[in-house]
Short mmCIF file of C-alpha atoms in Angstrom, two decimals:
data_model
loop_
_atom_site.label_atom_id
_atom_site.label_comp_id
_atom_site.label_asym_id
_atom_site.label_seq_id
_atom_site.Cartn_x
_atom_site.Cartn_y
_atom_site.Cartn_z
CA MET A 195 -11.43 80.67 -17.88
CA THR A 196 -10.85 76.90 -17.19
CA ASP A 197 -10.01 75.49 -13.79
CA HIS A 198 -6.81 73.92 -15.06
CA PRO A 199 -5.41 75.89 -17.99
CA THR A 200 -2.77 74.25 -20.10
CA THR A 201 -0.54 75.44 -22.93
CA SER A 202 2.03 73.90 -25.21
CA SER A 203 5.67 74.87 -25.18
CA GLU A 204 5.32 76.41 -28.65
CA THR A 205 2.32 78.53 -27.54
CA ALA A 206 4.10 79.78 -24.41
CA LEU A 207 7.27 80.70 -26.38
CA ALA A 208 5.24 82.47 -29.04
CA SER A 209 3.42 84.44 -26.31
CA ALA A 210 6.76 85.39 -24.62
CA ARG A 211 8.30 86.48 -27.95
CA ARG A 212 5.28 88.60 -28.84
CA THR A 213 5.37 90.30 -25.43
CA LEU A 214 9.06 91.10 -25.72
CA GLN A 215 8.71 92.34 -29.29
CA ILE A 216 5.91 94.65 -28.36
CA GLU A 217 7.74 95.99 -25.35
CA SER A 218 11.00 96.31 -27.32
CA GLN A 219 9.18 98.27 -30.03
CA GLY A 220 7.70 100.49 -27.38
CA LEU A 221 11.20 101.32 -26.11
CA LEU A 222 12.51 101.96 -29.67
CA ASP A 223 9.55 104.34 -30.24
CA LEU A 224 10.22 106.04 -26.95
CA SER A 225 13.95 106.51 -27.81
CA ALA A 226 13.07 108.07 -31.16
CA ARG A 227 10.51 110.42 -29.56
CA LEU A 228 12.87 111.89 -26.92
CA ASP A 229 13.42 115.67 -27.32
CA ASP A 230 14.60 118.67 -25.38
CA SER A 231 12.06 118.04 -22.68
CA PHE A 232 14.23 115.11 -21.45
CA ALA A 233 17.35 117.29 -21.31
CA ARG A 234 15.34 119.96 -19.39
CA VAL A 235 14.27 117.34 -16.78
CA VAL A 236 17.94 116.17 -16.38
CA ALA A 237 19.00 119.80 -15.86
CA LEU A 238 16.19 120.24 -13.29
CA LEU A 239 17.28 117.14 -11.37
CA LEU A 240 20.92 118.19 -11.36
CA ALA A 241 20.00 121.62 -10.07
CA CYS A 242 17.72 120.28 -7.37
CA ARG A 243 18.75 121.57 -3.93
CA GLY A 244 16.42 119.16 -2.08
CA ARG A 245 15.29 115.68 -3.00
CA VAL A 246 13.73 114.11 -6.05
CA VAL A 247 10.31 112.83 -4.95
CA VAL A 248 8.75 110.14 -7.25
CA SER A 249 5.10 109.34 -6.82
CA GLY A 250 2.50 107.11 -8.35
CA ILE A 251 -0.22 104.65 -7.53
CA GLY A 252 -1.15 101.11 -8.57
CA LYS A 253 1.24 99.51 -11.12
CA THR A 254 2.88 102.82 -11.92
CA GLY A 255 3.39 103.29 -8.16
CA HIS A 256 5.66 100.24 -8.24
CA ILE A 257 7.52 101.76 -11.17
CA ALA A 258 7.86 105.09 -9.35
CA ARG A 259 9.35 103.38 -6.37
CA LYS A 260 11.92 101.69 -8.55
CA ILE A 261 12.79 104.96 -10.29
CA ALA A 262 13.32 106.62 -6.91
CA ALA A 263 15.55 103.73 -5.80
CA THR A 264 17.66 103.88 -8.97
CA LEU A 265 18.11 107.63 -8.71
CA ALA A 266 19.12 107.33 -5.08
CA SER A 267 21.71 104.64 -5.76
CA THR A 268 23.33 106.53 -8.62
CA GLY A 269 23.96 109.89 -6.97
CA THR A 270 20.63 111.70 -7.18
CA PRO A 271 19.01 111.90 -3.67
CA ALA A 272 15.47 110.63 -4.12
CA PHE A 273 12.63 108.85 -2.33
CA PHE A 274 9.21 107.49 -3.16
CA VAL A 275 5.91 108.84 -1.87
CA HIS A 276 2.73 106.82 -2.44
CA ALA A 277 0.17 109.13 -4.05
CA ALA A 278 -2.63 107.88 -1.84
CA GLU A 279 -0.57 108.34 1.33
CA ALA A 280 0.47 111.82 0.21
CA VAL A 281 -3.15 112.86 0.15
CA HIS A 282 -3.35 111.77 3.82
CA GLY A 283 -0.33 113.49 5.29
CA ASP A 284 2.80 112.30 3.51
CA LEU A 285 2.70 115.43 1.33
CA GLY A 286 4.44 117.01 4.25
CA MET A 287 7.57 115.20 3.09
CA ILE A 288 7.79 117.48 0.08
CA THR A 289 9.51 120.92 0.33
CA GLN A 290 9.99 123.85 -1.91
CA ASP A 291 13.50 122.67 -2.84
CA ASP A 292 12.30 119.38 -4.22
CA VAL A 293 11.42 118.09 -7.66
CA LEU A 294 8.33 115.96 -7.81
CA ILE A 295 8.02 113.42 -10.55
CA ALA A 296 4.53 112.06 -11.01
CA VAL A 297 4.12 108.78 -12.94
CA SER A 298 0.68 107.94 -14.39
CA TYR A 299 0.04 106.44 -17.84
CA SER A 300 -3.47 107.91 -18.20
CA GLY A 301 -2.42 111.22 -16.58
CA SER A 302 -5.76 111.25 -14.79
CA GLY A 303 -4.96 109.63 -11.44
CA GLN A 304 -7.04 111.56 -8.96
CA GLU A 305 -4.57 111.27 -6.06
CA LEU A 306 -1.81 112.73 -8.24
CA LEU A 307 -4.04 115.43 -9.52
CA THR A 308 -4.81 116.38 -5.88
CA ILE A 309 -1.20 116.60 -4.73
CA LEU A 310 0.42 118.34 -7.72
CA PRO A 311 -1.27 121.74 -7.21
CA VAL A 312 -0.39 121.63 -3.52
CA ALA A 313 3.20 120.76 -4.34
CA ARG A 314 3.36 123.64 -6.84
CA ARG A 315 2.03 126.08 -4.21
CA MET A 316 4.87 124.86 -1.92
CA GLY A 317 7.34 125.87 -4.64
CA ALA A 318 8.44 122.36 -5.84
CA LYS A 319 9.10 121.78 -9.47
CA LEU A 320 6.85 119.28 -11.23
CA VAL A 321 7.63 116.61 -13.81
CA ALA A 322 4.95 114.33 -15.24
CA ILE A 323 5.61 110.99 -17.01
CA THR A 324 2.35 109.96 -18.78
CA GLY A 325 1.18 108.34 -21.95
CA ASN A 326 -1.17 111.32 -22.73
CA PRO A 327 0.46 114.69 -23.42
CA GLN A 328 -3.05 116.26 -23.34
CA SER A 329 -3.89 114.87 -19.88
CA GLU A 330 -4.59 117.11 -16.95
CA LEU A 331 -1.49 115.86 -15.22
CA ALA A 332 0.74 116.68 -18.16
CA LYS A 333 -0.67 120.22 -18.28
CA LEU A 334 -0.15 120.71 -14.57
CA ALA A 335 3.58 119.77 -14.78
CA ASP A 336 6.42 122.17 -15.44
CA ILE A 337 7.82 119.53 -17.88
CA HIS A 338 6.10 116.52 -19.40
CA LEU A 339 7.79 113.41 -20.64
CA ASP A 340 5.78 111.37 -23.14
CA GLY A 341 5.90 107.68 -22.17
CA SER A 342 3.11 106.48 -24.49
CA VAL A 343 3.21 103.10 -26.26
CA ALA A 344 1.32 101.95 -29.38
CA GLN A 345 -0.12 98.97 -27.50
CA GLU A 346 0.16 97.01 -24.30
CA ALA A 347 1.65 93.51 -24.47
CA CYS A 348 -1.50 92.26 -22.77
CA PRO A 349 -3.67 90.73 -25.58
CA LEU A 350 -6.67 92.60 -24.07
CA ASN A 351 -4.68 95.84 -24.21
CA LEU A 352 -5.60 96.41 -20.62
CA ALA A 353 -2.95 95.27 -18.16
CA PRO A 354 -0.05 97.75 -17.80
CA THR A 355 2.85 95.98 -19.54
CA ALA A 356 4.53 97.81 -22.31
CA SER A 357 3.57 101.14 -20.74
CA THR A 358 5.18 100.32 -17.32
CA THR A 359 8.30 99.02 -19.19
CA ALA A 360 8.49 102.38 -20.99
CA ALA A 361 8.15 104.40 -17.78
CA LEU A 362 10.72 102.30 -16.06
CA ALA A 363 13.17 102.66 -18.92
CA LEU A 364 12.58 106.39 -19.01
CA GLY A 365 13.41 106.61 -15.25
CA ASP A 366 16.61 104.54 -15.89
CA ALA A 367 17.49 106.92 -18.68
CA LEU A 368 17.09 109.93 -16.34
CA ALA A 369 19.21 108.24 -13.65
CA VAL A 370 22.02 107.35 -15.98
CA ALA A 371 22.05 110.79 -17.60
CA CYS A 372 22.38 112.33 -14.16
CA LEU A 373 24.96 109.78 -13.16
CA GLU A 374 27.13 110.66 -16.19
CA ALA A 375 26.70 114.37 -15.71
CA ARG A 376 27.86 114.12 -12.08
CA GLY A 377 30.83 111.99 -12.92
CA PHE A 378 29.49 109.33 -10.59
CA GLY A 379 32.09 106.49 -10.43
CA PRO A 380 32.60 103.06 -8.95
CA GLN A 381 33.77 104.50 -5.64
CA ASP A 382 30.52 106.61 -5.38
CA PHE A 383 28.47 103.61 -6.27
CA ALA A 384 30.22 101.51 -3.61
CA ARG A 385 29.44 104.12 -0.94
CA SER A 386 25.81 103.77 -1.82
CA HIS A 387 25.99 100.00 -1.74
CA PRO A 388 28.27 99.15 1.28
CA GLY A 389 26.61 95.74 1.85
CA GLY A 390 26.95 94.57 -1.75
CA ALA A 391 29.78 92.79 -3.51
CA LEU A 392 31.00 95.96 -5.19
CA GLY A 393 30.93 97.88 -1.91
CA ARG A 394 32.99 95.27 -0.25
CA ARG A 395 35.53 95.25 -3.07
CA LEU A 396 35.89 99.02 -3.22
CA LEU A 397 35.49 99.94 0.46
CA THR A 398 37.42 97.21 2.26
CA HIS A 399 41.08 98.00 2.82
CA VAL A 400 43.97 95.78 3.92
CA ARG A 401 43.94 97.34 7.39
CA ASP A 402 40.32 96.26 7.72
CA VAL A 403 41.06 92.54 7.40
CA MET A 404 44.71 92.05 8.35
CA ARG A 405 45.75 90.15 11.45
CA GLN A 406 47.62 92.28 13.99
CA GLY A 407 48.64 92.43 17.61
CA ASP A 408 48.39 89.15 19.53
CA ALA A 409 46.83 87.42 16.50
CA LEU A 410 50.08 87.85 14.58
CA PRO A 411 52.61 84.96 14.75
CA ILE A 412 56.09 86.49 15.33
CA VAL A 413 59.40 84.99 16.40
CA ARG A 414 62.84 86.61 16.72
CA ALA A 415 65.78 85.68 14.62
CA GLY A 416 67.63 82.79 16.24
CA THR A 417 64.53 81.01 17.36
CA PRO A 418 64.75 77.24 16.96
CA VAL A 419 62.48 75.79 14.32
CA SER A 420 60.70 73.74 16.92
CA GLN A 421 59.64 76.86 18.87
CA ALA A 422 58.62 78.51 15.64
CA LEU A 423 56.32 75.57 14.89
CA GLU A 424 54.60 76.05 18.24
CA VAL A 425 53.87 79.71 17.45
CA MET A 426 52.70 78.79 13.89
CA SER A 427 50.34 76.16 15.27
CA ALA A 428 48.95 78.52 17.98
CA LYS A 429 48.22 81.37 15.56
CA GLY A 430 46.84 79.32 12.63
CA MET A 431 48.28 81.36 9.76
CA GLY A 432 50.52 78.64 8.31
CA MET A 433 53.55 80.83 8.89
CA THR A 434 55.40 83.05 11.34
CA VAL A 435 57.05 86.35 10.81
CA VAL A 436 60.78 86.46 11.62
CA THR A 437 61.87 89.83 13.01
CA ASP A 438 65.11 91.49 14.23
CA ALA A 439 65.53 93.17 17.58
CA GLN A 440 63.92 96.37 16.22
CA HIS A 441 60.70 94.41 15.21
CA ARG A 442 61.57 94.74 11.54
CA PRO A 443 60.69 91.72 9.41
CA LEU A 444 63.58 89.71 8.06
CA GLY A 445 61.38 87.11 6.48
CA ILE A 446 58.63 84.58 6.97
CA PHE A 447 58.82 80.93 7.79
CA THR A 448 55.95 78.99 6.26
CA ASP A 449 54.64 75.40 6.07
CA GLY A 450 56.22 75.23 2.66
CA ASP A 451 59.62 76.40 4.04
CA LEU A 452 59.40 73.74 6.69
CA ARG A 453 58.90 70.95 4.13
CA ARG A 454 61.80 72.23 2.02
CA LEU A 455 64.01 72.44 5.09
CA ILE A 456 63.24 68.81 6.05
CA ALA A 457 63.91 67.70 2.48
CA ARG A 458 67.35 69.35 2.59
CA HIS A 459 68.50 68.51 6.10
CA GLY A 460 66.36 65.71 7.41
CA ASP A 461 67.08 66.38 11.12
CA ILE A 462 66.09 70.05 11.76
CA ARG A 463 66.11 69.95 15.55
CA SER A 464 69.25 72.07 15.82
CA LEU A 465 68.26 74.57 13.12
CA THR A 466 66.87 78.07 13.59
CA VAL A 467 64.22 79.70 11.50
CA GLU A 468 66.73 81.74 9.45
CA SER A 469 67.94 78.39 7.98
CA GLY A 470 64.74 78.04 5.90
CA MET A 471 62.80 81.26 6.03
CA THR A 472 61.73 83.16 2.92
CA ARG A 473 63.66 86.37 2.83
CA SER A 474 62.21 89.62 1.46
CA PRO A 475 58.59 88.31 1.48
CA ARG A 476 55.85 89.99 -0.45
CA SER A 477 54.19 92.88 1.33
CA ILE A 478 51.48 95.42 0.89
CA ASN A 479 50.51 98.82 2.35
CA PRO A 480 47.53 98.87 4.88
CA ASP A 481 45.74 101.50 2.85
CA ALA A 482 45.66 99.34 -0.27
CA LEU A 483 42.31 97.83 -1.22
CA ALA A 484 41.87 94.25 0.09
CA VAL A 485 40.90 93.15 -3.38
CA GLU A 486 44.32 94.36 -4.67
CA ALA A 487 45.97 92.14 -2.07
CA ALA A 488 43.81 89.20 -3.15
CA GLN A 489 44.82 89.78 -6.77
CA GLN A 490 48.52 89.91 -5.95
CA MET A 491 48.36 86.87 -3.74
CA ASP A 492 46.48 84.89 -6.42
CA GLU A 493 48.90 85.92 -9.19
CA GLN A 494 51.95 84.99 -7.07
CA ARG A 495 50.31 81.89 -5.60
CA LEU A 496 50.74 83.10 -2.03
CA ASN A 497 48.63 82.13 0.93
CA GLN A 498 50.12 84.86 3.20
CA MET A 499 51.36 88.45 2.81
CA LEU A 500 52.89 90.91 5.23
CA VAL A 501 51.48 94.38 5.78
CA LEU A 502 54.16 97.00 6.18
CA ASP A 503 54.02 100.77 6.54
CA GLN A 504 55.93 103.13 4.19
CA ASP A 505 59.06 102.77 6.40
CA GLY A 506 59.03 99.02 6.24
CA ALA A 507 57.80 98.50 9.79
CA LEU A 508 55.53 95.45 10.38
CA LEU A 509 51.89 96.30 11.01
CA GLY A 510 50.18 92.98 10.28
CA ALA A 511 49.73 90.08 7.95
CA LEU A 512 47.11 88.73 5.62
CA HIS A 513 45.98 85.15 4.93
CA MET A 514 43.95 84.29 1.87
CA HIS A 515 41.29 82.89 4.19
CA ASP A 516 40.87 86.37 5.77
CA LEU A 517 40.15 87.86 2.33
CA MET A 518 37.68 85.04 1.53
CA ALA A 519 35.96 85.59 4.91
CA ALA A 520 35.62 89.30 4.11
CA LYS A 521 34.05 88.31 0.78
CA VAL A 522 36.38 90.40 -1.38
CA VAL A 523 37.27 87.26 -3.41
#
């Protein structure tokens, strides 16, 4: 190995394509090899009353951690236990109601071979993902999934590459099959990912981001335009809601309404807000998703929208900036 290795663009691209072709072929072979064992594992995971515990060590330990994370985020409660840590106490995390998935390409990892018999005595069900159906790990398991590949992408056929890709894809296949069987939908996914973009879009409602109470610019009908402008400037929404004596909205008076009023009348000092307000403004229910409000406002080219209850009473108002700040747009 040289101190400063170099390679041409053509050589690097050829290496990349060879790696991807080998790994792609491994996945195609894996797909063709799937049998009833896969369906039995899916049934086992769906019937699990505890948690799915995924374990491995080394490179396959990283894959096992990812499989556990994917299962957990798609409706199958799961967590990862490092095989070496399990030998030194973490085995206590496993109960008789759990399903243990052990990932090892050789099927001979000593740590896994140590914990599987103990987990079996506890009453847990065992699944092994290996590249050797005749391995001791495969024989210890209740169900074995064959994740073997014809060759690694590594030119020395040593570094786990195609084999770890196959194990990862097999874990994804299990997670997706369980997801579909459970009828796991976007709302369920959002609840598992409240901090992500999808979570914000599907869990944030209008009532969560609307302005209300003292933050809401409101004037009564008959208010001079000059006073309405003071309220608009103080509240920073670019509009004010115009209400009747029962606090029901009659309309809104916006920056755009002000410009149009000046264009028509010139001197507006004697006018009241009713002279230029937008009557029957667009509104939305507080229980609607914030993303729905954003879509409506975008389609109708609105910067503001009122929030009314089912009886038409004023609850709050939205500004497009509020929706942007909430990251739903």
